[in-house]
Amino acid sequence: MLGHQEPDYFQDKDEELLAGLATQAAIAIENVRLYQTIHTRAQELDTIFQSIQDGVTLIDPQQHIVHENKQAYLLRTRLEQSQQSQPALEALLYTPARYALTGQGNQDIPVTIVNKNDEQAEYLVTASPLYQQQSTRQDTDTVETQAISGAVVIWHDVTEIRALLREKRFYAEIEARRSLLQRILDELPTSVYLVHGQDARLILANQTAATVWGTTWLPEQPMIDFLQQNQIQIFRNDGRSLPMEELATLRAVQSGEVIYQQQEIIRHADGSSLPVLVNAIRLDTKTSPLSHPTTWQNEQEPVAIVVHQDVSALKETENLKDDFIGIAAHELRNPLAALQGFIELFQAQLLLQPNNNLTPEQQESLENIDQATQRLVVLTNDLLDVTRLQAGRLELSQEITDLVSLVKRVTHRHQIISKRHQLIIDTQVPFLIVSIDVMRIEQVLTNLLSNAIKYSPCGGQIQIKLEELKASRQALLSIKDSGIGIPAYEQARIFGRFTRADNALSNGIYGTGLGLYLSRELVERHGGNIWFQSQEGQGTTFFVSLPLIAQPIDDESEAEIAEI
């Protein structure tokens, strides 16, 4: 051993020494192996520790951070850089740790942190004490005890989970409301539907809506696509096609107009027609909580509720009424013509007689009969025009005309009739060439000027202004009076048939209520518009716009117009 060959060179004590060294070497080798094993396990534990998605922090009894995983480190450093670092770390870490160091465990403590952008982060904090086994001797016995050696604090980020839960509850509430609203709407006898967006995409509709349209309108389908796909056409009350941009539904969502009782006729693909009254109102909301979930985030989507009322029965009754009015007007026309002829003949004979034997009372009665007959003739003609309009039989005979000359001629005639009113024409253009039915536009001018005179019982000025709108190639006429005006609450319906303002009746001003209705229909059939501005007690201004002819005028035509 150790290179010696001599016998008995080593003695017993040397063998004991060698045995001790061998034992120590074996212990050292085992310690190394155990250290490597412990080190490997420690690395494995640290890998597991770092892979935990929650933040985990170990605190010693002096409240110092002993160890933390990556998630805890990132959160702590982010909080330390914020303006609310101290209260945030206190709520998330140190307060739960202090409780744990006293032996009190804390489970799922809710903590909310708000950053500088007012964004909330929600955490559930769990803190538990760490115990270390200790042995103490008491007399001849060994007593095992546990002492708190630190605390572990776990931060669980529940921001996204709670946001998802809130969103799920929100969607559930929305669907519950939609379901309740759907059940209520399905019980209504009229068609009701909700649309949103500039293209009027359907949100929901009741069962009657499918009956009105003759088919089912799918959710989120734009209205124009729906109409075209199902070959549905919309017409005016007089049978003319209604442009898409004038549909009550599209006007409500695109321009925010409030539409009441717009008459439309729905023609289905099978040729059947359904007359309806349409009310469309844009809802006062920035969001559409009843719309499809994919659109909830768009806060600028306009939403409108639209109601269709089937007026087939009313329409039939109205047609019968119009037929009766037409028959009555026709039957009155001939007797009135005869009566008017006899009155004119009688007046002519009186003028030829040198000695008029009529008393003043008789002469006044004859004039009253003449005026009443003329009013009946005007009424009869208006009733006939109304029935023609309703039946779509009113035809226009258009010709190129100077609007300025026409207005001057009609104004002059009314100035002769009314001595208490001063009719003033204001125009800076020599002529305005339009293509119109002269008789019908003269009828409109007569209605407007007669109203201006009639509704200004105290007399005064009536201003007639003519101008050219070059940008839109239109002629604009305005007639302004200083009369009784139209009450604000009645202005929306003033163009209706047989409609008259209450203050007209209270002032003893009588009429049929057909003049403005006929005027609007006639102007619109010429491609123009009519509207007004009025304030009760301060007068009314009516405006009429008509398109100017597009083609240029040669010198010969201009000379002819100048001679008119």
Coordinates of C-alpha atoms in Angstrom, one line a residue:
M1 CA 0.0 0.0 0.0
L2 CA 1.3 3.5 -0.9
G3 CA 4.1 1.9 -2.9
H4 CA 5.9 0.1 -0.1
Q5 CA 6.8 -3.5 -0.5
E6 CA 8.3 -4.1 2.9
P7 CA 6.3 -6.3 5.3
D8 CA 5.0 -4.7 8.5
Y9 CA 6.0 -1.3 7.3
F10 CA 2.6 0.2 8.4
Q11 CA 1.3 -0.3 11.7
D12 CA -2.3 -0.5 13.1
K13 CA -2.5 3.2 13.7
D14 CA -1.7 3.8 10.1
E15 CA -4.5 1.6 9.0
E16 CA -6.9 3.5 11.2
L17 CA -5.8 6.8 9.7
L18 CA -6.3 5.4 6.2
A19 CA -9.7 4.1 7.1
G20 CA -10.7 7.5 8.4
L21 CA -9.4 9.3 5.3
A22 CA -11.4 6.9 3.2
T23 CA -14.5 7.5 5.2
Q24 CA -14.1 11.3 4.9
A25 CA -13.5 11.0 1.2
A26 CA -16.7 8.9 0.8
I27 CA -18.6 11.5 2.8
A28 CA -17.3 14.3 0.7
I29 CA -18.2 12.5 -2.5
E30 CA -21.7 12.0 -1.1
N31 CA -22.0 15.6 -0.1
V32 CA -21.1 16.7 -3.6
R33 CA -23.7 14.4 -5.0
L34 CA -26.3 15.6 -2.6
Y35 CA -25.3 19.2 -3.4
Q36 CA -25.6 18.6 -7.1
T37 CA -29.0 16.9 -6.6
I38 CA -30.2 19.8 -4.4
H39 CA -28.9 22.4 -6.9
T40 CA -30.7 20.6 -9.7
R41 CA -33.9 20.5 -7.8
A42 CA -33.5 24.1 -6.8
Q43 CA -33.1 25.0 -10.5
E44 CA -36.2 22.9 -11.3
L45 CA -38.2 24.6 -8.6
D46 CA -37.0 28.0 -9.7
T47 CA -38.0 27.2 -13.3
I48 CA -41.4 26.2 -12.0
F49 CA -41.5 29.3 -9.8
Q50 CA -40.7 31.6 -12.8
S51 CA -43.2 29.9 -15.0
I52 CA -46.1 30.6 -12.8
Q53 CA -48.4 33.2 -14.5
D54 CA -49.4 34.8 -11.3
G55 CA -47.0 37.1 -9.4
V56 CA -45.3 35.3 -6.5
T57 CA -43.2 37.1 -3.9
L58 CA -41.4 35.7 -0.8
I59 CA -41.1 38.1 2.2
D60 CA -38.9 37.6 5.2
P61 CA -40.0 38.6 8.8
Q62 CA -38.5 42.0 8.3
Q63 CA -40.8 42.6 5.3
H64 CA -37.9 42.4 2.8
I65 CA -38.4 40.8 -0.6
V66 CA -36.4 37.5 -0.5
H67 CA -37.4 36.2 -3.9
E68 CA -39.9 36.9 -6.6
N69 CA -40.8 35.5 -10.0
K70 CA -40.7 37.3 -13.2
Q71 CA -44.4 38.3 -13.2
A72 CA -44.1 39.8 -9.7
Y73 CA -40.9 41.6 -10.6
L74 CA -42.4 43.2 -13.8
L75 CA -45.5 44.3 -11.9
R76 CA -43.6 45.7 -9.0
T77 CA -41.1 47.6 -11.1
R78 CA -44.0 49.0 -13.2
L79 CA -45.9 50.2 -10.1
E80 CA -42.7 51.7 -8.6
Q81 CA -42.4 53.9 -11.7
S82 CA -46.0 55.1 -11.5
Q83 CA -47.3 58.1 -9.5
Q84 CA -49.3 55.8 -7.2
S85 CA -46.5 53.4 -6.4
Q86 CA -46.6 53.6 -2.6
P87 CA -50.4 53.0 -2.1
A88 CA -50.4 50.4 -4.9
L89 CA -47.6 48.3 -3.5
E90 CA -49.0 48.7 0.0
A91 CA -52.3 47.3 -1.1
L92 CA -50.9 44.5 -3.3
L93 CA -47.8 43.4 -1.2
Y94 CA -47.0 44.8 2.1
T95 CA -50.4 44.9 3.8
P96 CA -51.2 41.3 2.9
A97 CA -47.6 40.3 3.9
R98 CA -48.0 41.9 7.4
Y99 CA -51.2 39.9 8.0
A100 CA -49.5 36.7 6.9
L101 CA -46.4 37.3 9.2
T102 CA -48.8 37.4 12.2
G103 CA -50.1 34.0 11.2
Q104 CA -53.3 35.2 9.6
G105 CA -53.8 34.0 6.0
N106 CA -55.7 36.1 3.5
Q107 CA -57.5 34.5 0.5
D108 CA -58.6 36.4 -2.6
I109 CA -58.4 40.0 -1.4
P110 CA -59.7 42.2 -4.3
V111 CA -57.4 45.1 -5.1
T112 CA -58.0 47.6 -8.0
I113 CA -55.2 49.7 -9.3
V114 CA -56.0 52.8 -11.5
N115 CA -53.2 54.1 -13.7
K116 CA -52.7 57.6 -15.1
N117 CA -54.9 56.9 -18.1
D118 CA -57.8 55.9 -15.8
E119 CA -57.4 52.3 -16.9
Q120 CA -58.3 49.8 -14.1
A121 CA -56.4 46.6 -13.3
E122 CA -58.0 44.2 -11.0
Y123 CA -56.1 41.6 -8.8
L124 CA -57.0 38.9 -6.3
V125 CA -54.2 38.8 -3.6
T126 CA -53.5 35.7 -1.5
A127 CA -51.0 35.8 1.4
S128 CA -50.0 32.9 3.6
P129 CA -47.4 32.5 6.3
L130 CA -44.3 30.2 5.8
Y131 CA -43.4 28.0 8.8
Q132 CA -40.0 26.6 9.8
Q133 CA -39.6 23.5 12.0
Q134 CA -37.6 24.1 15.2
S135 CA -36.3 21.7 17.9
T136 CA -35.9 22.7 21.6
R137 CA -34.9 20.6 24.5
Q138 CA -36.8 20.7 27.7
D139 CA -35.2 18.7 30.4
T140 CA -34.5 15.3 28.8
D141 CA -37.2 15.7 26.0
T142 CA -36.9 17.3 22.5
V143 CA -39.9 19.5 21.6
E144 CA -40.7 20.2 18.0
T145 CA -42.2 23.7 17.3
Q146 CA -43.0 25.8 14.2
A147 CA -41.9 29.4 13.8
I148 CA -43.0 31.8 11.1
S149 CA -40.0 32.3 8.8
G150 CA -41.6 34.6 6.2
A151 CA -44.7 35.0 4.0
V152 CA -45.7 34.2 0.4
V153 CA -47.8 36.7 -1.5
I154 CA -49.5 35.7 -4.7
W155 CA -51.0 38.3 -7.2
H156 CA -53.6 37.0 -9.6
D157 CA -54.6 39.4 -12.4
V158 CA -58.3 39.0 -13.0
T159 CA -58.7 42.1 -15.2
E160 CA -59.5 40.3 -18.5
I161 CA -61.5 37.6 -16.8
R162 CA -63.8 40.1 -15.1
A163 CA -64.0 42.1 -18.3
L164 CA -65.1 39.0 -20.1
L165 CA -67.6 38.2 -17.4
R166 CA -69.0 41.8 -17.5
E167 CA -69.2 41.6 -21.3
K168 CA -71.0 38.2 -21.1
R169 CA -73.5 39.7 -18.6
F170 CA -73.9 42.7 -20.8
Y171 CA -74.6 40.6 -23.9
A172 CA -77.1 38.4 -21.9
E173 CA -78.9 41.6 -20.7
I174 CA -79.1 42.9 -24.3
E175 CA -80.4 39.6 -25.6
A176 CA -83.0 39.5 -22.8
R177 CA -84.1 43.0 -23.7
R178 CA -84.2 42.2 -27.4
S179 CA -86.3 39.1 -26.7
L180 CA -88.7 41.0 -24.5
L181 CA -89.0 43.8 -27.1
Q182 CA -89.5 41.3 -29.9
R183 CA -92.3 39.6 -28.0
I184 CA -94.0 43.0 -27.4
L185 CA -93.6 44.1 -31.0
D186 CA -94.9 40.8 -32.3
E187 CA -98.2 41.5 -30.6
L188 CA -98.7 44.8 -32.3
P189 CA -101.1 44.9 -35.3
T190 CA -98.9 47.5 -37.2
S191 CA -95.5 46.9 -38.8
V192 CA -92.7 48.0 -36.5
Y193 CA -88.9 47.7 -37.2
L194 CA -85.7 49.2 -36.0
V195 CA -82.8 50.1 -38.4
H196 CA -79.4 51.6 -37.9
G197 CA -76.6 53.0 -40.0
Q198 CA -76.7 55.3 -43.0
D199 CA -77.8 52.3 -45.2
A200 CA -80.7 51.4 -42.8
R201 CA -79.6 47.9 -41.7
L202 CA -82.3 46.0 -39.9
I203 CA -81.9 45.5 -36.2
L204 CA -85.2 43.7 -35.5
A205 CA -88.8 43.7 -36.9
N206 CA -92.1 42.3 -35.8
Q207 CA -94.2 39.6 -37.5
T208 CA -96.5 42.2 -39.1
A209 CA -93.5 43.7 -40.9
A210 CA -93.1 40.5 -42.9
T211 CA -96.7 40.7 -43.9
V212 CA -96.4 44.3 -45.0
W213 CA -93.2 43.6 -47.1
G214 CA -94.5 40.2 -48.3
T215 CA -91.2 38.6 -47.2
T216 CA -88.8 38.4 -44.3
W217 CA -86.2 41.1 -43.9
L218 CA -83.0 39.6 -42.5
P219 CA -81.1 41.3 -39.7
E220 CA -78.2 43.5 -40.7
Q221 CA -79.3 43.6 -44.3
P222 CA -79.3 47.1 -45.8
M223 CA -82.8 48.3 -46.8
I224 CA -82.0 49.0 -50.5
D225 CA -80.4 45.5 -50.9
F226 CA -83.5 44.0 -49.3
L227 CA -85.9 45.9 -51.6
Q228 CA -83.8 45.0 -54.7
Q229 CA -83.3 41.4 -53.8
N230 CA -87.1 40.9 -53.3
Q231 CA -88.2 43.1 -56.2
I232 CA -90.1 45.4 -54.0
Q233 CA -91.0 48.8 -55.4
I234 CA -92.1 51.9 -53.5
F235 CA -94.5 54.4 -55.1
R236 CA -96.0 57.8 -54.1
N237 CA -99.7 58.1 -53.3
D238 CA -100.3 59.3 -56.9
G239 CA -98.7 56.3 -58.4
R240 CA -95.3 57.9 -59.3
S241 CA -92.1 56.0 -58.3
L242 CA -90.6 57.2 -55.0
P243 CA -86.8 57.7 -55.3
M244 CA -84.8 55.7 -52.7
E245 CA -83.4 58.9 -51.1
E246 CA -87.0 60.0 -50.3
L247 CA -88.0 56.8 -48.5
A248 CA -89.1 57.7 -44.9
T249 CA -86.8 55.2 -43.4
L250 CA -83.7 56.5 -45.2
R251 CA -84.5 60.1 -44.6
A252 CA -84.8 59.4 -40.8
V253 CA -81.4 57.7 -40.5
Q254 CA -79.5 59.8 -43.0
S255 CA -80.7 63.3 -42.2
G256 CA -82.4 62.9 -38.9
E257 CA -85.8 64.0 -40.2
V258 CA -88.9 63.2 -38.2
I259 CA -91.4 61.8 -40.7
Y260 CA -95.1 61.6 -39.8
Q261 CA -97.7 59.8 -41.9
Q262 CA -95.9 59.8 -45.2
Q263 CA -98.0 58.0 -47.8
E264 CA -96.3 55.2 -49.6
I265 CA -97.5 52.3 -51.7
I266 CA -95.5 49.0 -51.5
R267 CA -95.7 46.9 -54.6
H268 CA -94.6 43.3 -54.1
A269 CA -92.9 41.0 -56.6
D270 CA -96.2 39.3 -57.4
G271 CA -97.8 42.6 -58.4
S272 CA -99.9 43.2 -55.3
S273 CA -99.9 46.6 -53.8
L274 CA -100.3 47.8 -50.2
P275 CA -100.9 51.4 -49.3
V276 CA -99.3 52.4 -46.0
L277 CA -98.7 55.4 -43.8
V278 CA -95.1 55.6 -42.6
N279 CA -93.8 57.2 -39.4
A280 CA -90.0 57.3 -39.0
I281 CA -88.3 58.8 -36.0
R282 CA -84.6 58.9 -35.4
L283 CA -83.9 57.8 -31.8
D284 CA -81.9 60.1 -29.5
T285 CA -79.0 57.8 -28.8
K286 CA -75.3 57.6 -29.7
T287 CA -75.2 53.8 -29.4
S288 CA -77.5 51.1 -30.6
P289 CA -77.9 48.8 -27.6
L290 CA -80.4 46.6 -29.4
S291 CA -78.4 46.2 -32.6
H292 CA -76.2 43.3 -33.6
P293 CA -73.3 42.7 -31.2
T294 CA -70.7 43.4 -33.9
T295 CA -71.9 47.0 -34.2
W296 CA -72.1 47.9 -30.5
Q297 CA -68.7 49.5 -30.6
N298 CA -69.7 52.1 -33.2
E299 CA -71.1 54.9 -31.1
Q300 CA -71.9 57.1 -34.1
E301 CA -74.5 54.7 -35.7
P302 CA -77.9 56.5 -36.1
V303 CA -80.9 54.4 -35.1
A304 CA -84.5 54.9 -36.2
I305 CA -87.8 53.3 -35.4
V306 CA -90.2 53.0 -38.3
V307 CA -93.9 52.2 -38.2
H308 CA -96.0 51.1 -41.2
Q309 CA -99.8 51.3 -40.9
D310 CA -101.8 49.3 -43.4
V311 CA -104.4 51.8 -44.7
S312 CA -106.0 49.6 -47.3
A313 CA -109.5 50.0 -45.7
L314 CA -109.0 53.7 -45.2
K315 CA -107.7 54.0 -48.7
E316 CA -110.9 52.3 -50.0
T317 CA -113.0 54.7 -47.9
E318 CA -111.0 57.6 -49.2
N319 CA -111.4 56.5 -52.8
L320 CA -115.2 56.4 -52.2
K321 CA -115.1 59.8 -50.7
D322 CA -113.0 61.2 -53.6
D323 CA -115.4 59.6 -56.1
F324 CA -118.3 61.3 -54.3
I325 CA -116.6 64.6 -54.2
G326 CA -115.8 64.2 -57.9
I327 CA -119.4 63.4 -58.8
A328 CA -120.7 66.2 -56.6
A329 CA -118.3 68.7 -58.2
H330 CA -119.2 67.6 -61.7
E331 CA -122.9 67.8 -60.9
L332 CA -122.5 71.3 -59.4
R333 CA -120.4 72.6 -62.3
N334 CA -123.2 72.8 -64.9
P335 CA -125.8 74.5 -62.6
L336 CA -123.2 76.9 -61.4
A337 CA -122.1 77.8 -64.9
A338 CA -125.8 78.5 -65.8
L339 CA -126.3 80.6 -62.6
Q340 CA -123.1 82.6 -63.3
G341 CA -124.2 83.1 -66.9
F342 CA -127.6 84.4 -65.9
I343 CA -126.0 86.8 -63.3
E344 CA -123.6 88.2 -65.9
L345 CA -126.5 88.5 -68.4
F346 CA -128.6 90.3 -65.9
Q347 CA -125.8 92.7 -64.9
A348 CA -125.1 93.4 -68.6
Q349 CA -128.8 94.2 -69.2
L350 CA -128.8 96.6 -66.2
L351 CA -125.9 98.5 -67.7
L352 CA -127.7 98.9 -71.0
Q353 CA -130.8 100.4 -69.3
P354 CA -130.6 104.1 -68.8
N355 CA -132.8 104.0 -65.7
N356 CA -131.7 101.4 -63.2
N357 CA -134.7 100.6 -61.1
L358 CA -132.7 98.5 -58.5
T359 CA -132.5 99.8 -55.0
P360 CA -129.1 100.0 -53.3
E361 CA -130.1 96.9 -51.2
Q362 CA -131.0 95.0 -54.4
Q363 CA -127.8 96.0 -56.1
E364 CA -125.8 94.8 -53.0
S365 CA -127.7 91.5 -53.0
L366 CA -126.9 91.0 -56.7
E367 CA -123.2 91.6 -56.0
N368 CA -123.3 89.2 -53.1
I369 CA -124.9 86.5 -55.3
D370 CA -122.2 87.1 -57.9
Q371 CA -119.3 86.8 -55.4
A372 CA -120.9 83.7 -53.8
T373 CA -121.3 82.1 -57.2
Q374 CA -117.6 82.8 -58.1
R375 CA -116.5 81.3 -54.8
L376 CA -118.6 78.2 -55.5
V377 CA -117.0 78.0 -59.0
V378 CA -113.5 78.2 -57.5
L379 CA -114.4 75.6 -54.9
T380 CA -115.8 73.2 -57.5
N381 CA -112.7 73.6 -59.7
D382 CA -110.5 72.9 -56.6
L383 CA -112.5 69.8 -55.8
L384 CA -112.2 68.6 -59.3
D385 CA -108.4 69.2 -59.3
V386 CA -108.1 67.3 -56.0
T387 CA -109.9 64.3 -57.4
R388 CA -107.7 64.3 -60.5
L389 CA -104.6 64.5 -58.4
Q390 CA -105.7 61.6 -56.2
A391 CA -106.6 59.5 -59.2
G392 CA -103.3 60.4 -61.0
R393 CA -105.2 61.9 -63.9
L394 CA -103.9 65.5 -63.7
E395 CA -101.8 66.2 -66.8
L396 CA -99.6 69.2 -67.3
S397 CA -99.3 71.1 -70.6
Q398 CA -95.8 72.7 -70.2
E399 CA -94.4 75.4 -72.3
I400 CA -91.4 77.8 -72.1
T401 CA -92.5 80.9 -70.3
D402 CA -91.0 84.0 -68.6
L403 CA -91.8 83.6 -64.9
V404 CA -91.1 87.3 -64.2
S405 CA -93.8 88.4 -66.7
L406 CA -96.3 85.9 -65.3
V407 CA -95.8 87.0 -61.7
K408 CA -96.2 90.7 -62.7
R409 CA -99.4 89.9 -64.6
V410 CA -101.0 88.0 -61.7
T411 CA -99.8 90.6 -59.1
H412 CA -101.3 93.4 -61.1
R413 CA -104.7 91.6 -61.2
H414 CA -104.6 91.2 -57.4
Q415 CA -103.6 94.8 -56.8
I416 CA -106.8 95.9 -58.7
I417 CA -108.9 93.7 -56.4
S418 CA -107.4 94.8 -53.1
K419 CA -107.0 98.5 -52.4
R420 CA -105.9 98.2 -48.8
H421 CA -102.8 96.2 -49.7
Q422 CA -99.7 97.4 -51.4
L423 CA -98.2 94.6 -53.6
I424 CA -94.5 95.3 -54.3
I425 CA -92.4 93.3 -56.8
D426 CA -88.7 93.2 -56.2
T427 CA -86.5 91.6 -58.8
Q428 CA -83.1 92.3 -60.3
V429 CA -83.4 89.9 -63.3
P430 CA -85.2 90.9 -66.5
F431 CA -86.6 87.4 -67.1
L432 CA -86.5 83.9 -65.7
I433 CA -87.2 81.3 -68.3
V434 CA -89.0 78.1 -67.1
S435 CA -90.9 75.3 -68.6
I436 CA -94.3 75.2 -66.9
D437 CA -98.0 74.7 -67.3
V438 CA -98.9 78.4 -67.3
M439 CA -102.4 77.9 -66.1
R440 CA -101.4 75.7 -63.2
I441 CA -98.5 77.9 -62.0
E442 CA -100.9 80.9 -62.3
Q443 CA -103.2 78.9 -60.1
V444 CA -100.4 78.5 -57.5
L445 CA -99.6 82.3 -57.7
T446 CA -103.3 83.1 -57.3
N447 CA -103.6 80.9 -54.2
L448 CA -100.5 82.4 -52.5
L449 CA -101.3 86.0 -53.3
S450 CA -105.0 85.5 -52.3
N451 CA -103.8 84.0 -49.0
A452 CA -101.4 86.8 -48.4
I453 CA -104.2 89.4 -48.9
K454 CA -106.8 87.4 -47.0
Y455 CA -104.6 86.6 -44.0
S456 CA -103.5 90.2 -43.7
P457 CA -106.9 91.8 -42.7
C458 CA -105.3 95.0 -41.6
G459 CA -103.8 95.7 -45.0
G460 CA -100.2 96.7 -45.5
Q461 CA -97.4 95.7 -47.8
I462 CA -97.0 92.3 -49.5
Q463 CA -93.5 91.8 -50.9
I464 CA -93.1 89.7 -54.0
K465 CA -89.4 88.9 -54.7
L466 CA -88.0 87.0 -57.7
E467 CA -84.3 85.9 -58.0
E468 CA -82.1 83.5 -59.8
L469 CA -80.2 80.8 -57.9
K470 CA -77.3 80.3 -60.3
A471 CA -75.6 77.5 -58.3
S472 CA -78.7 75.2 -58.5
R473 CA -80.1 76.7 -61.8
Q474 CA -83.5 77.6 -60.2
A475 CA -85.9 80.5 -60.0
L476 CA -86.9 81.5 -56.5
L477 CA -90.1 83.3 -55.7
S478 CA -91.0 84.6 -52.3
I479 CA -94.3 86.2 -51.1
K480 CA -94.1 87.9 -47.7
D481 CA -97.0 89.3 -45.8
S482 CA -97.3 90.9 -42.3
G483 CA -100.5 89.1 -41.4
I484 CA -101.7 86.8 -38.6
G485 CA -99.1 84.1 -39.3
I486 CA -99.4 80.3 -38.7
P487 CA -99.2 78.9 -35.2
A488 CA -96.1 76.7 -34.7
Y489 CA -98.0 73.7 -33.6
E490 CA -100.0 73.7 -36.8
Q491 CA -97.2 74.3 -39.3
A492 CA -96.3 70.6 -39.9
R493 CA -99.8 69.9 -41.3
I494 CA -100.6 73.1 -43.1
F495 CA -100.2 71.6 -46.6
G496 CA -102.7 68.9 -45.9
R497 CA -106.1 68.6 -47.5
F498 CA -108.9 70.7 -45.9
T499 CA -106.4 72.0 -43.3
R500 CA -106.8 75.5 -42.0
A501 CA -105.1 77.2 -39.0
D502 CA -107.1 77.8 -35.9
N503 CA -106.2 81.5 -35.8
A504 CA -107.8 81.9 -39.2
L505 CA -111.1 80.6 -38.0
S506 CA -110.9 82.8 -34.8
N507 CA -110.3 85.8 -37.0
G508 CA -113.3 85.1 -39.2
I509 CA -111.2 84.2 -42.2
Y510 CA -112.9 81.4 -44.1
G511 CA -111.7 79.1 -46.9
T512 CA -111.7 75.5 -48.1
G513 CA -108.2 74.4 -46.9
L514 CA -107.4 73.1 -50.4
G515 CA -105.3 76.0 -51.8
L516 CA -102.0 75.1 -50.2
Y517 CA -102.5 71.4 -50.8
L518 CA -103.0 72.0 -54.5
S519 CA -100.2 74.4 -54.7
R520 CA -97.7 72.0 -53.2
E521 CA -98.8 69.2 -55.5
L522 CA -98.6 71.4 -58.6
V523 CA -95.2 72.8 -57.8
E524 CA -93.7 69.4 -57.0
R525 CA -95.1 68.0 -60.3
H526 CA -93.1 70.8 -62.0
G527 CA -89.9 69.5 -60.3
G528 CA -89.9 72.4 -57.8
N529 CA -90.4 72.9 -54.1
I530 CA -92.6 75.0 -51.9
W531 CA -92.1 75.9 -48.2
F532 CA -92.7 78.7 -45.8
Q533 CA -91.4 80.6 -42.7
S534 CA -94.0 81.9 -40.3
Q535 CA -94.4 83.3 -36.8
E536 CA -97.8 83.8 -35.3
G537 CA -98.8 87.5 -35.2
Q538 CA -95.8 88.6 -37.4
G539 CA -96.7 87.2 -40.9
T540 CA -95.7 84.5 -43.2
T541 CA -93.3 84.1 -46.2
F542 CA -93.9 81.4 -48.8
F543 CA -91.1 80.3 -51.1
V544 CA -91.5 78.6 -54.4
S545 CA -88.5 77.3 -56.4
L546 CA -88.8 76.1 -60.0
P547 CA -86.0 74.7 -62.3
L548 CA -84.8 77.0 -65.0
I549 CA -84.5 75.6 -68.5
A550 CA -81.1 74.3 -69.3
Q551 CA -80.8 75.2 -73.0
P552 CA -79.5 78.6 -74.0
I553 CA -81.9 81.2 -75.5
D554 CA -81.1 82.7 -78.9
D555 CA -81.4 86.4 -79.7
E556 CA -84.8 86.1 -81.4
S557 CA -86.3 84.3 -78.5
E558 CA -84.8 86.8 -76.1
A559 CA -86.4 89.6 -78.1
E560 CA -89.8 87.9 -78.0
I561 CA -89.5 87.4 -74.2
A562 CA -88.6 91.1 -73.8
E563 CA -91.9 92.1 -75.6
I564 CA -94.1 90.1 -73.2

